[in-house]
Amino acid sequence: MRQVRFFAVPVLALSVIAFPVKLRAAGDDSKTARGTVTAMSGNSVTVKVGAKDMTFSVDNKTEVIAPGAGTKSRAAKAKGEAGAKLADVIKTGQAVRVTYHEMGATNHAATIEGVPSAGSSGGSTSDEKKAAAAKHATGTVKTVSASSLTVSGGGKDWTFTVDEKTNVIGTGLSTKGRAKGSKLTITEAVAAGDKVTVTYHDMGGTMHASTIRVTAKGKA
């Protein structure tokens, strides 16, 4: 696979790879953003990621991965040009995945790769996906209400929001639900003193409990 060089502007050279390949390791501090290109200049690319715009700086270390880049570079050279321009390979409105590093207040693009779509909700970042990933906490129920659950464990208190989507699992709870004829409320299923394991998601700083597993009932 051949790697060619091109100039986005006379002083800015980037790398173009003709076909999609596995991204090179960019280090433990690399992050990703997936979205739609809204603007480009000689030294930056702006991508709409979900509801926000993110601007990335590009330089001679930035790598661009896109089908047909080699053909466009050869065509440009046939015309006496240094190579294909960034705008010849990546277009505004195109879905891309950017691997980048935070360098002070600047996000530097290590790799820009054309992808089939921006993804659900118009795109996302690796930080958002990490925050949305399921996490777990184990401890003893301190307080419980119709909208929240506080658990003590690991030397700290954890407060989770609960709602109709929160699933409570525990010995005998299904039987009690059938006897009642409806799903148990959170306060009917969980009580202070119960030992629980909570599966939760960080939703913008709020920890939402998706599942509460009662492992041992507290003393009545």
PDB file of C-alpha atoms in Angstrom:
ATOM      1  CA  MET A   1       0.000   0.000   0.000  1.00  0.00           C
ATOM      2  CA  ARG A   2       1.523   3.288  -1.080  1.00  0.00           C
ATOM      3  CA  GLN A   3       1.606   6.405   1.041  1.00  0.00           C
ATOM      4  CA  VAL A   4       1.825   9.697  -0.834  1.00  0.00           C
ATOM      5  CA  ARG A   5       2.399  13.244   0.316  1.00  0.00           C
ATOM      6  CA  PHE A   6       0.356  16.282  -0.579  1.00  0.00           C
ATOM      7  CA  PHE A   7       0.028  19.932   0.337  1.00  0.00           C
ATOM      8  CA  ALA A   8      -3.217  21.387   1.645  1.00  0.00           C
ATOM      9  CA  VAL A   9      -1.584  24.779   1.355  1.00  0.00           C
ATOM     10  CA  PRO A  10       2.015  25.485   0.240  1.00  0.00           C
ATOM     11  CA  VAL A  11       3.369  25.224   3.802  1.00  0.00           C
ATOM     12  CA  LEU A  12       1.204  22.385   5.054  1.00  0.00           C
ATOM     13  CA  ALA A  13       1.891  18.786   4.054  1.00  0.00           C
ATOM     14  CA  LEU A  14      -0.281  15.871   5.125  1.00  0.00           C
ATOM     15  CA  SER A  15      -0.234  12.125   4.424  1.00  0.00           C
ATOM     16  CA  VAL A  16      -2.887  10.411   2.331  1.00  0.00           C
ATOM     17  CA  ILE A  17      -3.560   6.675   2.314  1.00  0.00           C
ATOM     18  CA  ALA A  18      -5.493   5.421  -0.686  1.00  0.00           C
ATOM     19  CA  PHE A  19      -7.507   2.701   1.045  1.00  0.00           C
ATOM     20  CA  PRO A  20      -8.846   2.149   4.566  1.00  0.00           C
ATOM     21  CA  VAL A  21      -6.296   0.473   6.817  1.00  0.00           C
ATOM     22  CA  LYS A  22      -6.045  -0.266  10.505  1.00  0.00           C
ATOM     23  CA  LEU A  23      -5.242   2.942  12.342  1.00  0.00           C
ATOM     24  CA  ARG A  24      -1.776   3.148  13.785  1.00  0.00           C
ATOM     25  CA  ALA A  25      -1.521   3.335  17.552  1.00  0.00           C
ATOM     26  CA  ALA A  26      -1.579   6.944  18.575  1.00  0.00           C
ATOM     27  CA  GLY A  27      -0.737   6.463  22.237  1.00  0.00           C
ATOM     28  CA  ASP A  28      -2.749   6.028  25.380  1.00  0.00           C
ATOM     29  CA  ASP A  29      -3.832   9.669  25.376  1.00  0.00           C
ATOM     30  CA  SER A  30      -5.487   9.546  21.965  1.00  0.00           C
ATOM     31  CA  LYS A  31      -9.221  10.181  21.687  1.00  0.00           C
ATOM     32  CA  THR A  32     -11.713   9.810  18.864  1.00  0.00           C
ATOM     33  CA  ALA A  33     -14.602  11.840  17.516  1.00  0.00           C
ATOM     34  CA  ARG A  34     -17.068  10.750  14.865  1.00  0.00           C
ATOM     35  CA  GLY A  35     -19.302  13.161  13.008  1.00  0.00           C
ATOM     36  CA  THR A  36     -19.795  15.216   9.839  1.00  0.00           C
ATOM     37  CA  VAL A  37     -17.315  17.674   8.325  1.00  0.00           C
ATOM     38  CA  THR A  38     -18.745  21.200   8.284  1.00  0.00           C
ATOM     39  CA  ALA A  39     -15.687  23.274   7.358  1.00  0.00           C
ATOM     40  CA  MET A  40     -12.053  22.967   6.286  1.00  0.00           C
ATOM     41  CA  SER A  41      -9.133  25.340   5.970  1.00  0.00           C
ATOM     42  CA  GLY A  42      -5.450  24.973   5.306  1.00  0.00           C
ATOM     43  CA  ASN A  43      -4.692  24.053   8.893  1.00  0.00           C
ATOM     44  CA  SER A  44      -7.954  22.890  10.463  1.00  0.00           C
ATOM     45  CA  VAL A  45     -11.039  20.737  10.048  1.00  0.00           C
ATOM     46  CA  THR A  46     -14.348  21.356  11.836  1.00  0.00           C
ATOM     47  CA  VAL A  47     -16.593  18.372  12.514  1.00  0.00           C
ATOM     48  CA  LYS A  48     -20.135  18.436  13.863  1.00  0.00           C
ATOM     49  CA  VAL A  49     -20.172  15.735  16.541  1.00  0.00           C
ATOM     50  CA  GLY A  50     -23.690  15.186  17.796  1.00  0.00           C
ATOM     51  CA  ALA A  51     -24.949  18.627  18.800  1.00  0.00           C
ATOM     52  CA  LYS A  52     -21.547  20.336  19.034  1.00  0.00           C
ATOM     53  CA  ASP A  53     -18.835  21.491  16.647  1.00  0.00           C
ATOM     54  CA  MET A  54     -15.262  20.362  17.224  1.00  0.00           C
ATOM     55  CA  THR A  55     -12.310  21.967  15.458  1.00  0.00           C
ATOM     56  CA  PHE A  56      -9.096  20.016  14.910  1.00  0.00           C
ATOM     57  CA  SER A  57      -5.739  21.366  13.841  1.00  0.00           C
ATOM     58  CA  VAL A  58      -3.933  19.520  11.025  1.00  0.00           C
ATOM     59  CA  ASP A  59      -0.256  19.526  10.091  1.00  0.00           C
ATOM     60  CA  ASN A  60       2.418  17.360   8.467  1.00  0.00           C
ATOM     61  CA  LYS A  61       1.813  14.634  11.051  1.00  0.00           C
ATOM     62  CA  THR A  62      -1.886  14.314  10.227  1.00  0.00           C
ATOM     63  CA  GLU A  63      -2.820  11.182   8.284  1.00  0.00           C
ATOM     64  CA  VAL A  64      -5.851  11.076   5.991  1.00  0.00           C
ATOM     65  CA  ILE A  65      -7.400   7.733   5.076  1.00  0.00           C
ATOM     66  CA  ALA A  66      -9.845   7.625   2.182  1.00  0.00           C
ATOM     67  CA  PRO A  67     -10.624   5.439  -0.846  1.00  0.00           C
ATOM     68  CA  GLY A  68      -9.480   6.964  -4.128  1.00  0.00           C
ATOM     69  CA  ALA A  69      -6.906   9.258  -2.556  1.00  0.00           C
ATOM     70  CA  GLY A  70      -4.078   7.671  -4.551  1.00  0.00           C
ATOM     71  CA  THR A  71      -5.885   8.188  -7.853  1.00  0.00           C
ATOM     72  CA  LYS A  72      -6.592  11.821  -7.027  1.00  0.00           C
ATOM     73  CA  SER A  73      -2.991  12.401  -6.001  1.00  0.00           C
ATOM     74  CA  ARG A  74      -1.683  10.924  -9.270  1.00  0.00           C
ATOM     75  CA  ALA A  75      -4.138  13.044 -11.276  1.00  0.00           C
ATOM     76  CA  ALA A  76      -2.994  16.175  -9.475  1.00  0.00           C
ATOM     77  CA  LYS A  77       0.650  15.373 -10.100  1.00  0.00           C
ATOM     78  CA  ALA A  78      -0.093  14.800 -13.783  1.00  0.00           C
ATOM     79  CA  LYS A  79      -1.248  18.415 -13.873  1.00  0.00           C
ATOM     80  CA  GLY A  80       2.024  19.519 -12.340  1.00  0.00           C
ATOM     81  CA  GLU A  81       0.622  19.985  -8.853  1.00  0.00           C
ATOM     82  CA  ALA A  82       2.338  18.725  -5.696  1.00  0.00           C
ATOM     83  CA  GLY A  83      -0.516  16.333  -4.958  1.00  0.00           C
ATOM     84  CA  ALA A  84      -4.165  16.114  -4.006  1.00  0.00           C
ATOM     85  CA  LYS A  85      -5.464  18.773  -1.651  1.00  0.00           C
ATOM     86  CA  LEU A  86      -7.257  17.870   1.554  1.00  0.00           C
ATOM     87  CA  ALA A  87     -10.527  19.149   0.065  1.00  0.00           C
ATOM     88  CA  ASP A  88     -10.068  16.754  -2.870  1.00  0.00           C
ATOM     89  CA  VAL A  89     -10.105  13.778  -0.507  1.00  0.00           C
ATOM     90  CA  ILE A  90     -12.394  14.843   2.350  1.00  0.00           C
ATOM     91  CA  LYS A  91     -15.534  16.847   1.574  1.00  0.00           C
ATOM     92  CA  THR A  92     -17.809  19.000   3.699  1.00  0.00           C
ATOM     93  CA  GLY A  93     -20.872  16.953   4.584  1.00  0.00           C
ATOM     94  CA  GLN A  94     -18.789  13.759   4.685  1.00  0.00           C
ATOM     95  CA  ALA A  95     -18.823  11.483   7.720  1.00  0.00           C
ATOM     96  CA  VAL A  96     -15.392  11.044   9.316  1.00  0.00           C
ATOM     97  CA  ARG A  97     -13.709   9.573  12.358  1.00  0.00           C
ATOM     98  CA  VAL A  98     -10.937  11.722  13.809  1.00  0.00           C
ATOM     99  CA  THR A  99      -8.283  10.336  16.118  1.00  0.00           C
ATOM    100  CA  TYR A 100      -6.833  13.277  18.011  1.00  0.00           C
ATOM    101  CA  HIS A 101      -4.755  14.452  20.949  1.00  0.00           C
ATOM    102  CA  GLU A 102      -5.516  17.308  23.300  1.00  0.00           C
ATOM    103  CA  MET A 103      -2.590  19.733  23.165  1.00  0.00           C
ATOM    104  CA  GLY A 104      -3.425  22.485  25.590  1.00  0.00           C
ATOM    105  CA  ALA A 105      -6.515  24.231  24.245  1.00  0.00           C
ATOM    106  CA  THR A 106      -6.058  22.666  20.789  1.00  0.00           C
ATOM    107  CA  ASN A 107      -7.267  19.308  19.498  1.00  0.00           C
ATOM    108  CA  HIS A 108      -4.651  17.989  17.063  1.00  0.00           C
ATOM    109  CA  ALA A 109      -5.872  15.518  14.432  1.00  0.00           C
ATOM    110  CA  ALA A 110      -3.551  12.523  14.177  1.00  0.00           C
ATOM    111  CA  THR A 111      -5.814  10.689  11.726  1.00  0.00           C
ATOM    112  CA  ILE A 112      -8.863  11.662   9.671  1.00  0.00           C
ATOM    113  CA  GLU A 113     -10.691   8.691   8.193  1.00  0.00           C
ATOM    114  CA  GLY A 114     -13.719   8.712   5.918  1.00  0.00           C
ATOM    115  CA  VAL A 115     -16.474   6.459   7.326  1.00  0.00           C
ATOM    116  CA  PRO A 116     -19.903   5.368   6.000  1.00  0.00           C
ATOM    117  CA  SER A 117     -21.918   7.388   8.527  1.00  0.00           C
ATOM    118  CA  ALA A 118     -21.587   9.724  11.487  1.00  0.00           C
ATOM    119  CA  GLY A 119     -23.375   7.219  13.677  1.00  0.00           C
ATOM    120  CA  SER A 120     -26.423   7.535  15.891  1.00  0.00           C
ATOM    121  CA  SER A 121     -27.409  11.035  17.070  1.00  0.00           C
ATOM    122  CA  GLY A 122     -25.063  12.579  14.528  1.00  0.00           C
ATOM    123  CA  GLY A 123     -21.863  11.284  16.101  1.00  0.00           C
ATOM    124  CA  SER A 124     -20.075  10.977  19.416  1.00  0.00           C
ATOM    125  CA  THR A 125     -16.675  11.114  21.093  1.00  0.00           C
ATOM    126  CA  SER A 126     -14.721   8.409  22.869  1.00  0.00           C
ATOM    127  CA  ASP A 127     -15.127  10.424  26.080  1.00  0.00           C
ATOM    128  CA  GLU A 128     -18.909  10.270  25.723  1.00  0.00           C
ATOM    129  CA  LYS A 129     -18.852   6.551  24.987  1.00  0.00           C
ATOM    130  CA  LYS A 130     -16.644   5.955  27.985  1.00  0.00           C
ATOM    131  CA  ALA A 131     -18.998   7.920  30.205  1.00  0.00           C
ATOM    132  CA  ALA A 132     -22.003   6.051  28.803  1.00  0.00           C
ATOM    133  CA  ALA A 133     -20.449   2.627  29.382  1.00  0.00           C
ATOM    134  CA  ALA A 134     -22.013   0.574  32.154  1.00  0.00           C
ATOM    135  CA  LYS A 135     -20.310   0.830  35.543  1.00  0.00           C
ATOM    136  CA  HIS A 136     -20.887  -0.972  38.815  1.00  0.00           C
ATOM    137  CA  ALA A 137     -21.018  -0.089  42.494  1.00  0.00           C
ATOM    138  CA  THR A 138     -21.513  -2.417  45.457  1.00  0.00           C
ATOM    139  CA  GLY A 139     -22.531  -1.472  48.984  1.00  0.00           C
ATOM    140  CA  THR A 140     -25.302  -1.109  51.530  1.00  0.00           C
ATOM    141  CA  VAL A 141     -28.447   0.892  50.878  1.00  0.00           C
ATOM    142  CA  LYS A 142     -28.461   4.030  53.001  1.00  0.00           C
ATOM    143  CA  THR A 143     -31.650   5.660  51.714  1.00  0.00           C
ATOM    144  CA  VAL A 144     -34.175   4.898  49.001  1.00  0.00           C
ATOM    145  CA  SER A 145     -37.022   6.906  47.509  1.00  0.00           C
ATOM    146  CA  ALA A 146     -39.164   6.800  44.386  1.00  0.00           C
ATOM    147  CA  SER A 147     -36.531   8.762  42.444  1.00  0.00           C
ATOM    148  CA  SER A 148     -33.171   8.042  44.069  1.00  0.00           C
ATOM    149  CA  LEU A 149     -31.039   5.464  45.817  1.00  0.00           C
ATOM    150  CA  THR A 150     -28.035   6.163  48.045  1.00  0.00           C
ATOM    151  CA  VAL A 151     -25.549   3.358  48.635  1.00  0.00           C
ATOM    152  CA  SER A 152     -22.595   3.357  51.030  1.00  0.00           C
ATOM    153  CA  GLY A 153     -19.578   1.423  49.850  1.00  0.00           C
ATOM    154  CA  GLY A 154     -15.846   1.756  49.423  1.00  0.00           C
ATOM    155  CA  GLY A 155     -15.676   4.525  51.984  1.00  0.00           C
ATOM    156  CA  LYS A 156     -18.108   6.832  50.171  1.00  0.00           C
ATOM    157  CA  ASP A 157     -21.791   7.393  49.442  1.00  0.00           C
ATOM    158  CA  TRP A 158     -23.114   6.904  45.928  1.00  0.00           C
ATOM    159  CA  THR A 159     -26.421   8.512  44.914  1.00  0.00           C
ATOM    160  CA  PHE A 160     -28.202   7.155  41.842  1.00  0.00           C
ATOM    161  CA  THR A 161     -31.311   8.313  40.063  1.00  0.00           C
ATOM    162  CA  VAL A 162     -33.971   5.643  39.566  1.00  0.00           C
ATOM    163  CA  ASP A 163     -37.062   5.609  37.346  1.00  0.00           C
ATOM    164  CA  GLU A 164     -39.468   3.239  35.622  1.00  0.00           C
ATOM    165  CA  LYS A 165     -36.599   1.924  33.485  1.00  0.00           C
ATOM    166  CA  THR A 166     -34.615   0.773  36.531  1.00  0.00           C
ATOM    167  CA  ASN A 167     -34.733  -2.996  36.881  1.00  0.00           C
ATOM    168  CA  VAL A 168     -34.553  -4.547  40.377  1.00  0.00           C
ATOM    169  CA  ILE A 169     -33.413  -8.162  40.708  1.00  0.00           C
ATOM    170  CA  GLY A 170     -33.441 -10.209  43.872  1.00  0.00           C
ATOM    171  CA  THR A 171     -34.591 -13.447  45.487  1.00  0.00           C
ATOM    172  CA  GLY A 172     -38.351 -13.503  45.925  1.00  0.00           C
ATOM    173  CA  LEU A 173     -39.031 -10.194  44.183  1.00  0.00           C
ATOM    174  CA  SER A 174     -40.691 -11.805  41.152  1.00  0.00           C
ATOM    175  CA  THR A 175     -42.984 -13.786  43.449  1.00  0.00           C
ATOM    176  CA  LYS A 176     -43.957 -10.637  45.333  1.00  0.00           C
ATOM    177  CA  GLY A 177     -44.625  -8.874  42.042  1.00  0.00           C
ATOM    178  CA  ARG A 178     -46.916 -11.635  40.835  1.00  0.00           C
ATOM    179  CA  ALA A 179     -48.762 -11.623  44.153  1.00  0.00           C
ATOM    180  CA  LYS A 180     -49.247  -7.872  43.856  1.00  0.00           C
ATOM    181  CA  GLY A 181     -50.291  -8.171  40.234  1.00  0.00           C
ATOM    182  CA  SER A 182     -47.885  -5.498  39.030  1.00  0.00           C
ATOM    183  CA  LYS A 183     -44.240  -4.507  39.084  1.00  0.00           C
ATOM    184  CA  LEU A 184     -42.897  -3.652  42.528  1.00  0.00           C
ATOM    185  CA  THR A 185     -41.956  -0.041  43.117  1.00  0.00           C
ATOM    186  CA  ILE A 186     -38.362   0.701  44.050  1.00  0.00           C
ATOM    187  CA  THR A 187     -39.334   1.297  47.687  1.00  0.00           C
ATOM    188  CA  GLU A 188     -41.199  -2.013  47.797  1.00  0.00           C
ATOM    189  CA  ALA A 189     -38.260  -3.937  46.361  1.00  0.00           C
ATOM    190  CA  VAL A 190     -35.335  -2.227  48.105  1.00  0.00           C
ATOM    191  CA  ALA A 191     -34.929  -1.057  51.691  1.00  0.00           C
ATOM    192  CA  ALA A 192     -32.280   0.605  53.815  1.00  0.00           C
ATOM    193  CA  GLY A 193     -29.742  -1.946  55.001  1.00  0.00           C
ATOM    194  CA  ASP A 194     -30.001  -4.144  51.890  1.00  0.00           C
ATOM    195  CA  LYS A 195     -26.750  -5.241  50.249  1.00  0.00           C
ATOM    196  CA  VAL A 196     -26.872  -4.322  46.554  1.00  0.00           C
ATOM    197  CA  THR A 197     -24.847  -4.172  43.379  1.00  0.00           C
ATOM    198  CA  VAL A 198     -25.872  -1.279  41.136  1.00  0.00           C
ATOM    199  CA  THR A 199     -25.236  -1.173  37.398  1.00  0.00           C
ATOM    200  CA  TYR A 200     -25.327   2.460  36.311  1.00  0.00           C
ATOM    201  CA  HIS A 201     -24.463   4.903  33.541  1.00  0.00           C
ATOM    202  CA  ASP A 202     -22.981   8.376  33.870  1.00  0.00           C
ATOM    203  CA  MET A 203     -25.451  10.650  32.092  1.00  0.00           C
ATOM    204  CA  GLY A 204     -24.035  14.153  32.059  1.00  0.00           C
ATOM    205  CA  GLY A 205     -22.820  13.955  35.641  1.00  0.00           C
ATOM    206  CA  THR A 206     -25.895  12.114  36.924  1.00  0.00           C
ATOM    207  CA  MET A 207     -25.538   8.420  37.751  1.00  0.00           C
ATOM    208  CA  HIS A 208     -28.609   6.572  36.494  1.00  0.00           C
ATOM    209  CA  ALA A 209     -29.217   3.099  37.930  1.00  0.00           C
ATOM    210  CA  SER A 210     -30.205   0.705  35.150  1.00  0.00           C
ATOM    211  CA  THR A 211     -30.143  -2.417  37.350  1.00  0.00           C
ATOM    212  CA  ILE A 212     -30.180  -2.924  41.120  1.00  0.00           C
ATOM    213  CA  ARG A 213     -29.338  -6.437  42.226  1.00  0.00           C
ATOM    214  CA  VAL A 214     -30.284  -7.134  45.852  1.00  0.00           C
ATOM    215  CA  THR A 215     -27.704  -9.653  47.067  1.00  0.00           C
ATOM    216  CA  ALA A 216     -28.807  -9.782  50.712  1.00  0.00           C
ATOM    217  CA  LYS A 217     -31.744  -8.267  52.556  1.00  0.00           C
ATOM    218  CA  GLY A 218     -31.027  -6.101  55.560  1.00  0.00           C
ATOM    219  CA  LYS A 219     -32.291  -6.869  59.036  1.00  0.00           C
ATOM    220  CA  ALA A 220     -35.939  -5.937  59.399  1.00  0.00           C
TER     221      ALA A 220
END
